[in-house]
Coordinates of C-alpha atoms and ligand atoms in Angstrom, one line a residue:
M1 CA 40.3 113.2 73.8
A2 CA 42.4 116.3 73.6
N3 CA 41.0 118.9 71.2
E4 CA 43.1 120.7 68.7
P5 CA 43.8 124.3 69.9
I6 CA 43.6 127.3 67.6
R7 CA 47.1 128.1 66.3
S8 CA 46.4 131.0 63.9
I9 CA 44.0 133.9 63.7
L10 CA 43.5 136.1 60.6
I11 CA 42.0 139.5 61.2
V12 CA 40.6 141.0 58.0
G13 CA 40.6 144.8 58.1
G14 CA 42.8 147.5 59.6
G15 CA 40.2 150.0 60.9
T16 CA 39.4 150.7 64.5
A17 CA 37.8 147.2 64.9
G18 CA 40.8 145.3 63.3
W19 CA 43.5 147.0 65.3
M20 CA 41.5 146.9 68.6
A21 CA 41.1 143.2 68.1
A22 CA 44.8 142.7 67.2
N23 CA 45.9 144.5 70.4
L24 CA 43.6 142.8 72.8
L25 CA 43.9 139.3 71.4
A26 CA 47.7 139.6 71.2
T27 CA 47.8 140.8 74.8
R28 CA 45.6 138.2 76.2
L29 CA 46.8 135.2 74.2
R30 CA 50.5 136.1 74.4
R31 CA 51.4 133.0 76.4
L32 CA 49.9 130.7 73.8
P33 CA 51.6 129.7 70.5
I34 CA 48.9 131.5 68.4
E35 CA 50.0 133.5 65.3
I36 CA 48.0 136.6 64.8
T37 CA 48.0 138.2 61.3
L38 CA 46.1 141.4 60.2
V39 CA 45.5 142.0 56.5
E40 CA 44.2 145.3 55.3
S41 CA 43.8 146.8 51.8
P42 CA 46.0 149.7 50.9
D43 CA 43.3 150.7 48.4
I44 CA 40.1 150.5 50.5
R45 CA 40.0 153.3 53.1
T46 CA 38.6 152.9 56.6
V47 CA 35.3 154.5 57.4
G48 CA 37.2 157.5 58.8
V49 CA 34.7 158.5 61.5
G50 CA 34.0 157.1 65.0
E51 CA 35.6 159.6 67.3
A52 CA 33.5 159.6 70.4
T53 CA 33.6 156.8 73.0
V54 CA 32.0 155.8 76.3
P55 CA 33.9 155.3 79.5
A56 CA 34.4 151.6 78.9
I57 CA 37.1 152.5 76.4
R58 CA 39.3 153.2 79.4
D59 CA 38.9 149.6 80.5
Y60 CA 40.2 148.7 77.1
F61 CA 43.2 150.9 77.5
R62 CA 44.0 149.2 80.8
A63 CA 43.5 145.8 79.3
I64 CA 46.1 146.4 76.6
G65 CA 48.5 148.2 79.0
V66 CA 48.3 151.8 77.9
T67 CA 47.2 155.0 79.7
E68 CA 44.6 157.5 78.7
A69 CA 47.3 160.2 78.5
E70 CA 49.3 158.1 76.0
V71 CA 46.3 157.5 73.8
M72 CA 45.1 161.1 74.0
R73 CA 48.6 162.5 73.2
A74 CA 48.8 160.2 70.2
S75 CA 45.3 160.8 68.9
Q76 CA 44.7 164.5 69.6
G77 CA 42.3 163.3 72.3
T78 CA 40.0 165.4 74.5
V79 CA 37.7 164.6 77.5
K80 CA 34.1 163.5 77.2
L81 CA 31.9 163.7 80.3
G82 CA 28.7 163.0 78.4
I83 CA 26.6 164.4 75.6
E84 CA 24.6 167.6 75.3
F85 CA 21.4 167.2 73.5
R86 CA 20.3 170.5 71.9
D87 CA 16.9 171.1 70.4
W88 CA 15.9 167.4 70.9
R89 CA 12.9 168.0 73.2
A90 CA 11.9 171.0 71.1
P91 CA 13.9 173.7 69.3
G92 CA 15.6 176.0 71.9
T93 CA 15.8 173.3 74.6
S94 CA 18.9 171.5 75.9
F95 CA 19.7 168.7 78.3
F96 CA 22.8 166.6 79.2
H97 CA 23.4 162.8 79.4
P98 CA 26.2 162.5 81.9
F99 CA 28.4 159.5 82.6
G100 CA 27.4 159.8 86.2
R101 CA 24.6 159.8 88.8
Y102 CA 22.1 162.2 90.2
G103 CA 22.1 163.2 93.9
V104 CA 22.6 160.8 96.7
D105 CA 20.3 157.8 97.2
A106 CA 19.0 157.3 100.8
F107 CA 17.5 154.3 102.5
S108 CA 17.6 152.4 99.2
V109 CA 15.3 155.0 97.6
P110 CA 16.8 156.5 94.4
F111 CA 17.5 160.3 94.7
H112 CA 15.2 161.2 91.9
Q113 CA 12.2 159.9 93.9
Y114 CA 12.9 162.5 96.6
W115 CA 13.5 165.0 93.9
L116 CA 10.0 164.1 92.5
K117 CA 8.5 164.7 95.9
R118 CA 10.1 168.2 96.1
R119 CA 9.0 168.9 92.5
M120 CA 5.4 168.1 93.4
A121 CA 5.7 170.5 96.2
G122 CA 6.7 173.3 93.8
D123 CA 10.5 173.1 93.7
E124 CA 11.6 173.9 90.2
T125 CA 15.3 173.1 90.5
P126 CA 16.2 170.8 87.6
L127 CA 17.5 167.3 88.3
S128 CA 20.7 168.2 86.5
A129 CA 21.6 170.6 89.3
Y130 CA 22.3 167.5 91.4
C131 CA 24.8 165.9 89.0
L132 CA 28.4 166.8 89.4
P133 CA 29.7 165.8 85.9
T134 CA 26.8 167.7 84.3
Q135 CA 27.6 170.8 86.3
A136 CA 31.3 170.6 85.5
A137 CA 30.7 169.9 81.8
M138 CA 28.4 172.8 81.4
R139 CA 31.2 175.1 82.6
N140 CA 33.8 173.4 80.3
L141 CA 35.6 172.0 83.3
M142 CA 37.2 168.7 83.9
L143 CA 37.7 166.9 87.2
L144 CA 38.8 163.3 87.7
P145 CA 36.4 161.1 89.7
P146 CA 37.8 160.2 93.2
E147 CA 39.2 156.7 93.5
Q148 CA 37.1 156.1 96.6
P149 CA 34.1 158.4 96.4
A150 CA 32.7 159.5 99.8
N151 CA 29.1 159.2 98.4
D152 CA 27.1 158.9 95.2
L153 CA 28.0 162.4 94.1
G154 CA 31.6 161.3 93.4
V155 CA 30.4 158.3 91.3
F156 CA 31.0 159.3 87.8
D157 CA 33.1 158.4 84.8
W158 CA 34.6 159.9 81.7
A159 CA 35.4 158.8 78.2
I160 CA 37.5 160.4 75.4
H161 CA 37.1 161.8 71.9
F162 CA 39.9 161.0 69.5
D163 CA 40.9 161.2 65.9
A164 CA 39.9 157.8 64.6
G165 CA 42.8 157.6 62.0
L166 CA 45.4 158.5 64.6
F167 CA 43.9 156.0 67.1
A168 CA 44.1 153.2 64.6
R169 CA 47.7 154.2 63.8
F170 CA 48.6 154.2 67.5
L171 CA 47.1 150.7 67.9
S172 CA 48.7 149.5 64.7
Q173 CA 52.2 150.5 65.7
R174 CA 51.8 148.9 69.1
A175 CA 50.4 145.7 67.7
Q176 CA 53.3 145.3 65.3
D177 CA 56.2 146.7 67.4
D178 CA 55.3 145.4 70.8
L179 CA 52.9 142.5 70.4
G180 CA 54.3 140.6 67.4
V181 CA 51.2 140.9 65.2
R182 CA 52.0 140.2 61.5
H183 CA 50.8 142.9 59.2
V184 CA 50.0 142.1 55.5
E185 CA 49.0 144.7 53.0
G186 CA 46.7 143.3 50.3
T187 CA 43.2 143.3 48.9
I188 CA 41.2 140.2 49.4
S189 CA 39.5 139.1 46.2
G190 CA 37.8 135.9 47.4
A191 CA 37.6 133.3 50.2
K192 CA 37.7 129.5 49.9
R193 CA 35.4 127.3 52.1
D194 CA 36.1 123.8 53.4
T195 CA 33.8 121.6 51.3
E196 CA 33.2 119.3 54.3
N197 CA 32.2 121.7 57.1
G198 CA 31.6 125.0 55.2
R199 CA 34.2 126.8 57.3
I200 CA 36.4 129.4 55.8
A201 CA 39.7 127.8 54.8
S202 CA 41.6 130.7 53.3
V203 CA 41.3 134.1 51.7
S204 CA 43.0 135.0 48.4
L205 CA 44.6 138.3 47.7
S206 CA 44.3 140.1 44.3
D207 CA 48.1 139.7 43.8
G208 CA 47.8 135.9 44.0
R209 CA 48.8 135.3 47.6
T210 CA 46.7 133.1 49.9
L211 CA 46.3 133.5 53.7
D212 CA 44.9 130.6 55.7
A213 CA 44.0 130.5 59.4
D214 CA 42.1 128.5 62.0
L215 CA 39.9 131.4 63.2
F216 CA 38.9 134.4 61.0
I217 CA 37.9 137.8 62.5
D218 CA 36.0 139.8 60.0
C219 CA 36.7 143.5 60.6
S220 CA 36.2 144.5 56.9
G221 CA 33.7 147.2 57.7
F222 CA 30.3 147.6 56.0
R223 CA 31.3 145.1 53.3
S224 CA 31.3 142.3 55.8
L225 CA 33.5 140.3 53.4
L226 CA 33.5 137.0 55.3
L227 CA 30.4 136.9 57.5
G228 CA 28.1 138.7 55.1
Q229 CA 29.5 137.9 51.7
T230 CA 31.2 134.5 52.1
L231 CA 29.1 132.9 54.8
E232 CA 25.9 134.7 53.7
V233 CA 24.7 135.4 57.2
P234 CA 21.5 137.6 56.8
Y235 CA 21.2 141.1 58.3
E236 CA 18.4 142.1 60.7
D237 CA 17.4 145.5 59.5
W238 CA 16.1 148.0 62.0
T239 CA 15.7 150.9 59.6
H240 CA 11.9 150.8 60.2
L241 CA 12.6 151.7 63.8
L242 CA 15.6 154.1 63.6
P243 CA 15.0 156.4 60.7
C244 CA 18.5 157.7 59.9
D245 CA 20.4 155.8 57.2
R246 CA 23.0 158.3 56.0
A247 CA 25.6 160.7 57.3
V248 CA 27.8 163.4 55.9
A249 CA 31.0 164.2 58.0
M250 CA 33.3 167.1 57.7
P251 CA 36.0 168.3 60.1
C252 CA 36.6 172.0 60.7
T253 CA 38.8 174.4 62.7
H254 CA 37.9 175.4 66.2
G255 CA 35.5 178.3 66.4
D256 CA 33.8 177.5 69.7
E257 CA 34.8 176.4 73.1
L258 CA 36.8 173.2 73.8
T259 CA 33.9 171.4 75.4
P260 CA 34.5 168.3 77.5
Y261 CA 31.5 166.7 75.9
T262 CA 30.0 165.7 72.6
R263 CA 27.2 167.9 71.3
S264 CA 24.2 166.4 69.4
T265 CA 21.9 169.0 67.9
A266 CA 18.5 167.8 66.5
L267 CA 17.7 169.0 63.0
P268 CA 14.5 168.6 60.9
A269 CA 15.7 165.3 59.3
G270 CA 18.1 163.9 61.9
W271 CA 20.8 165.4 64.1
Q272 CA 24.3 166.9 63.9
W273 CA 27.3 165.9 66.0
R274 CA 30.1 168.1 67.2
I275 CA 33.2 166.3 68.6
P276 CA 36.0 168.7 69.7
L277 CA 39.5 167.4 69.4
Q278 CA 42.8 169.1 70.1
H279 CA 43.6 169.9 66.5
R280 CA 40.1 170.2 64.9
V281 CA 36.4 169.7 65.4
G282 CA 34.6 166.7 64.0
N283 CA 31.2 167.4 62.6
G284 CA 28.5 165.3 60.9
Y285 CA 24.9 165.3 60.0
V286 CA 23.2 162.0 60.5
Y287 CA 19.9 162.0 58.5
S288 CA 17.0 160.1 57.1
S289 CA 17.3 160.0 53.3
R290 CA 13.5 159.8 53.1
H291 CA 13.3 163.2 54.6
I292 CA 16.2 165.2 53.1
S293 CA 18.5 164.9 50.1
D294 CA 22.2 164.4 50.3
D295 CA 22.8 167.8 48.8
E296 CA 20.5 169.6 51.3
A297 CA 22.1 167.7 54.2
T298 CA 25.6 168.6 53.1
A299 CA 24.6 172.2 52.6
T300 CA 23.1 172.3 56.1
L301 CA 26.2 170.8 57.6
I302 CA 28.5 173.3 55.9
T303 CA 26.3 176.2 57.0
N304 CA 26.4 175.0 60.6
L305 CA 30.3 174.6 60.7
E306 CA 31.8 176.7 63.5
G307 CA 35.1 177.1 61.6
E308 CA 36.8 176.6 58.3
A309 CA 36.2 173.2 56.6
L310 CA 39.3 171.0 56.7
A311 CA 38.2 168.3 54.2
E312 CA 35.7 167.5 51.5
P313 CA 32.4 166.1 52.8
N314 CA 32.6 162.3 53.6
M315 CA 29.3 160.7 52.6
L316 CA 28.3 157.5 54.4
R317 CA 25.4 155.2 53.9
F318 CA 24.4 152.6 56.5
R319 CA 21.7 150.2 57.5
T320 CA 20.8 150.1 61.2
G321 CA 20.8 146.5 62.5
H322 CA 23.2 143.6 62.8
R323 CA 24.0 140.2 61.3
T324 CA 21.7 137.6 62.8
R325 CA 24.7 135.5 63.8
V326 CA 27.8 137.5 64.5
W327 CA 29.8 134.3 65.0
E328 CA 29.3 131.7 62.3
K329 CA 31.4 128.6 61.9
N330 CA 35.0 129.7 62.3
C331 CA 34.4 133.4 61.7
V332 CA 33.5 136.1 64.2
A333 CA 32.7 139.6 63.0
L334 CA 33.5 142.8 64.9
G335 CA 32.8 146.5 64.2
L336 CA 30.8 147.5 61.1
A337 CA 31.1 144.0 59.6
A338 CA 28.9 142.8 62.5
G339 CA 26.3 145.5 62.5
F340 CA 25.7 149.2 63.1
L341 CA 23.6 151.3 65.4
E342 CA 23.8 154.9 64.5
P343 CA 26.3 157.0 66.4
L344 CA 23.9 158.9 68.6
E345 CA 25.3 157.4 71.8
S346 CA 28.8 156.5 70.5
T347 CA 28.2 152.8 71.0
S348 CA 30.0 151.2 68.1
I349 CA 33.5 151.1 69.5
V350 CA 32.2 149.7 72.8
L351 CA 30.5 147.0 70.9
I352 CA 33.8 146.1 69.3
Q353 CA 35.4 146.0 72.7
S354 CA 32.6 143.8 74.2
G355 CA 32.8 141.6 71.1
I356 CA 36.5 140.9 71.6
E357 CA 36.0 140.3 75.4
R358 CA 33.1 137.9 74.6
L359 CA 35.2 136.0 72.1
L360 CA 37.9 135.6 74.7
A361 CA 35.3 134.4 77.2
H362 CA 34.0 131.8 74.7
F363 CA 37.3 131.0 73.0
P364 CA 37.0 127.9 70.9
D365 CA 39.3 125.2 69.8
R366 CA 39.4 123.8 66.3
D367 CA 36.2 121.9 66.9
F368 CA 34.3 125.1 67.0
D369 CA 31.7 123.8 69.5
P370 CA 28.5 125.4 68.2
T371 CA 27.2 126.0 71.7
L372 CA 30.0 128.6 72.2
A373 CA 28.9 130.5 69.1
D374 CA 25.2 130.2 70.1
E375 CA 25.8 131.7 73.5
F376 CA 28.0 134.4 72.0
N377 CA 25.3 135.2 69.4
R378 CA 22.5 135.2 72.0
I379 CA 24.3 137.8 74.2
T380 CA 25.4 139.9 71.2
A381 CA 21.8 140.1 69.9
L382 CA 20.6 141.2 73.3
E383 CA 23.3 143.8 73.6
Y384 CA 22.3 145.3 70.2
A385 CA 18.6 145.3 71.0
R386 CA 19.1 147.0 74.4
I387 CA 21.1 149.8 72.7
R388 CA 18.6 150.1 69.9
D389 CA 15.8 150.7 72.5
F390 CA 17.9 153.4 74.2
L391 CA 18.5 155.1 70.9
L392 CA 14.8 154.8 70.0
L393 CA 13.8 156.6 73.1
H394 CA 15.7 159.6 71.9
Y395 CA 13.6 159.7 68.7
W396 CA 10.3 158.9 70.4
G397 CA 10.7 161.3 73.4
G398 CA 10.8 164.7 71.7
Q399 CA 8.1 167.1 70.7
R400 CA 9.5 168.4 67.4
N401 CA 7.0 168.9 64.6
E402 CA 8.8 168.0 61.4
P403 CA 7.5 164.9 59.5
M404 CA 10.5 162.6 60.6
W405 CA 10.0 163.4 64.2
R406 CA 6.2 163.0 64.1
E407 CA 6.7 159.6 62.4
C408 CA 9.1 158.6 65.2
R409 CA 6.5 159.5 67.9
A410 CA 3.9 157.4 66.1
L411 CA 6.1 154.3 65.9
D412 CA 5.0 150.9 67.2
L413 CA 7.7 150.5 69.8
P414 CA 9.4 147.2 70.6
E415 CA 7.7 145.8 73.7
T416 CA 11.0 145.9 75.7
L417 CA 11.1 149.7 75.3
A418 CA 7.3 150.2 75.7
Q419 CA 7.6 148.4 79.0
R420 CA 10.4 150.6 80.3
I421 CA 8.4 153.7 79.3
R422 CA 5.2 152.4 81.0
T423 CA 7.1 151.6 84.1
F424 CA 8.8 154.9 84.4
K425 CA 5.7 156.9 83.6
G426 CA 3.7 154.9 86.2
S427 CA 6.1 154.8 89.1
G428 CA 9.4 156.5 88.2
K429 CA 11.1 153.1 88.4
L430 CA 13.9 152.2 86.0
P431 CA 13.9 148.5 85.2
R432 CA 17.2 146.8 84.4
F433 CA 17.3 144.2 81.7
E434 CA 20.0 141.5 81.0
W435 CA 22.9 142.9 79.0
D436 CA 21.9 146.5 79.3
S437 CA 24.7 148.8 78.2
F438 CA 23.0 151.9 79.6
Q439 CA 22.3 151.9 83.3
P440 CA 19.4 153.6 85.2
P441 CA 21.0 157.1 85.4
S442 CA 21.3 157.2 81.6
W443 CA 17.7 156.3 81.1
L444 CA 16.8 158.8 83.8
S445 CA 18.7 161.5 82.0
M446 CA 16.7 160.9 78.9
F447 CA 13.3 160.9 80.7
A448 CA 14.3 164.0 82.5
G449 CA 15.6 165.6 79.3
F450 CA 12.3 164.9 77.6
D451 CA 10.3 166.1 80.7
I452 CA 8.6 162.7 81.0
W453 CA 7.6 162.1 84.7
P454 CA 5.3 159.9 86.7
P455 CA 2.4 161.5 88.4
R456 CA 3.6 160.3 91.8
H457 CA 6.8 159.6 93.8
D458 CA 7.8 156.4 95.5
P459 CA 5.8 156.0 98.7
L460 CA 9.1 155.3 100.5
A461 CA 10.3 158.8 99.7
D462 CA 7.8 159.9 102.4
Q463 CA 10.3 159.0 105.1
F464 CA 11.6 162.6 104.7
S465 CA 9.4 165.7 104.8
T466 CA 9.7 168.2 102.0
E467 CA 11.4 170.6 104.5
E468 CA 14.0 168.1 105.5
L469 CA 14.6 167.3 101.8
A470 CA 15.0 171.1 101.1
G471 CA 17.9 171.2 103.6
T472 CA 19.6 168.1 102.2
F473 CA 19.2 169.2 98.6
G474 CA 20.8 172.6 99.5
Q475 CA 23.8 170.7 101.0
I476 CA 24.1 168.6 97.9
R477 CA 24.1 171.6 95.6
E478 CA 26.8 173.2 97.9
A479 CA 28.9 170.1 97.8
I480 CA 28.7 170.1 94.0
G481 CA 29.6 173.8 93.9
R482 CA 32.7 173.1 96.0
A483 CA 33.8 170.3 93.8
V484 CA 33.2 172.3 90.6
A485 CA 35.3 175.2 92.1
L486 CA 38.3 172.8 92.3
A487 CA 37.9 171.5 88.7
S488 CA 40.3 172.7 85.9
P489 CA 39.3 174.2 82.7
H490 CA 39.2 171.4 80.1
A491 CA 41.8 173.1 77.9
D492 CA 44.2 173.3 80.9
F493 CA 43.6 169.7 81.7
I494 CA 44.5 168.8 78.2
A495 CA 47.6 171.1 78.1
D496 CA 48.8 169.7 81.5
T497 CA 48.2 166.0 81.0
C498 CA 48.0 165.0 77.3
A499 CA 48.7 167.7 74.8
A500 CA 49.6 166.2 71.4
P501 CA 53.2 167.1 70.7
S502 CA 52.8 168.9 67.4
S503 CA 49.4 170.5 67.9
P504 CA 48.9 174.2 68.5
Q505 CA 47.0 174.7 71.7
P506 CA 43.3 174.9 71.1
A507 CA 42.2 178.4 70.4
A508 CA 39.0 178.2 72.4
V509 CA 38.9 179.9 75.8
P510 CA 37.0 178.0 78.5
V511 CA 34.4 179.9 80.4
Ligands
FAD1 C1 28.6 158.3 60.5 C2 29.2 157.5 61.5 C3 29.6 158.0 62.7 C4 30.2 157.2 63.7 N1 30.6 157.7 64.9 C5 31.0 156.9 65.9 C6 31.3 157.4 67.2 O1 31.2 158.6 67.5 N2 31.6 156.5 68.1 C7 31.7 155.1 67.9 O2 32.0 154.4 68.8 N3 31.6 154.7 66.6 C8 31.2 155.5 65.7 N4 31.0 155.0 64.4 C9 31.3 153.6 64.1 C10 32.8 153.5 63.9 O3 33.2 154.4 62.9 C11 33.2 152.1 63.6 O4 32.7 151.2 64.5 C12 34.7 151.9 63.7 O5 35.4 152.9 62.9 C13 35.1 150.6 63.2 O6 35.1 150.5 61.8 P1 35.6 149.1 61.2 O7 37.0 148.9 61.7 O8 34.6 148.1 61.5 O9 35.5 149.4 59.6 P2 36.4 150.3 58.7 O10 36.9 151.5 59.3 O11 35.5 150.5 57.5 O12 37.6 149.4 58.3 C14 37.5 148.3 57.4 C15 38.9 147.8 57.0 O13 38.6 146.6 56.2 C16 39.6 146.7 55.1 N5 39.0 146.0 54.0 C17 37.8 146.2 53.4 N6 37.7 145.4 52.3 C18 38.9 144.7 52.2 C19 39.4 143.8 51.3 N7 38.7 143.4 50.2 N8 40.6 143.4 51.5 C20 41.4 143.8 52.5 N9 41.0 144.6 53.4 C21 39.7 145.1 53.3 C22 39.8 148.2 54.9 O14 41.0 148.5 54.1 C23 39.8 148.7 56.3 O15 41.1 148.6 56.8 C24 30.4 155.8 63.4 C25 30.1 155.3 62.2 C26 29.5 156.1 61.2 C27 29.1 155.5 59.9

């Protein structure tokens, strides 16, 4: 028996999640007679933050047929080679989480095992000296990864920072002008459910209009209008693990260098982000409301601004976690309507992206076979949990002494994270789990940053003597030095490839 195909999709919400979904769904489903409508409220603003990404965003650009340069020009974009973590291990320290690898593996033994061997022999050269994107980033340089890297040194990636409002506008224009997405402005005041199967039948707007569809995509932000409010899917709250539950954001003018990376600076009750764009710098203090008041957090952020404030403080409250079922009946949630893990590793936008891809991989017909939703939900829950563990390591690993940080160190860790830490501390091995978003080099960068090391190296690293390794390590550092010498200052890269038309050139001078 032929099943009834989906003929209409209603996307609720016009923030980053809604417009990303509109573009990718309209691109991938363009040969099918499916009408896609996006409804957004002219009165309810978008969250207004979310400006740092991970390299997967570039796969999204390719998937919808745009280039990095186009997006960066339209959204005042800059390059992100990774994240600098200042004061996380202890005040005065700094380390870098690059989108790249360390050194060159040999005979199936990861480079860091050879590095551990040299370290035990007294070599104090930091692991970061063997990572090309880290070395470029620390000098405010940008270089593109080679298409066919000659060895592991050339295996790295890059992401972008953008103005979230401009990015959504870019996607909105494209979806409407090029992809035929219907745009409705209106505020949803209620939703009607089918009395037989409990599915969402339609939403009503405050002006009396009604919108129906076969499939509903809830991109309504923290309100979670359809999944949370209408379908009453509960929320799995991880606030007891990740302490921060608020943020205050405030853009300012440039006062410091145009770094090709995000900076995260640990503070007594949380951490502060710095995201440099072409026209301004995004800043925010993510904090635990149990450890600092809103007023104190705002005052701290204002004191720390490198330039003149460009807007009033934007106060945001959140609960870390996710809806227990992100796909329920005929509704799939994306973005903040599905869940939120604090922005420490810029993982929300990539979760939107993987959510859309997963929906396409499990695309239903009007029967809404529950096994599709079950599999979608199983993978989604794993993806959130893996990222949660990675974020948690950031809070657990440091040695800061303020109450919030001491509490984080004393936490009862989820067994999945405890196992990773035990394994690394025992042998330096970096286990991979199903649906990990962060790969071994990322975990390694955290362990290295927090100076957590095993007492031994891999026995297979003994196939080279420490003297032999010294020679090879010197060659690797030289090769990195040669590559770095060919890199462009980040500001030049932006000016040459993707300067936003009306923006003045960034004032900052790269080193
Ligand atoms: C402090 C903070 C920092 C962040 N930093 C990052 C980062 O660096 N990187 C990253 O990847 N992510 C980050 N995020 C997450 C990121 O901002 C979001 O994932 C992203 O912006 C998507 O938001 P959204 O589209 O789900 O929701 P929103 O932007 O809130 O959009 C919701 C939409 O729903 C509409 N809507 C709501 N109610 C109704 C209604 N009744 N009727 C009609 N329409 C309605 C609104 O009008 C709006 O268009 C951050 C989040 C926070 C809180």
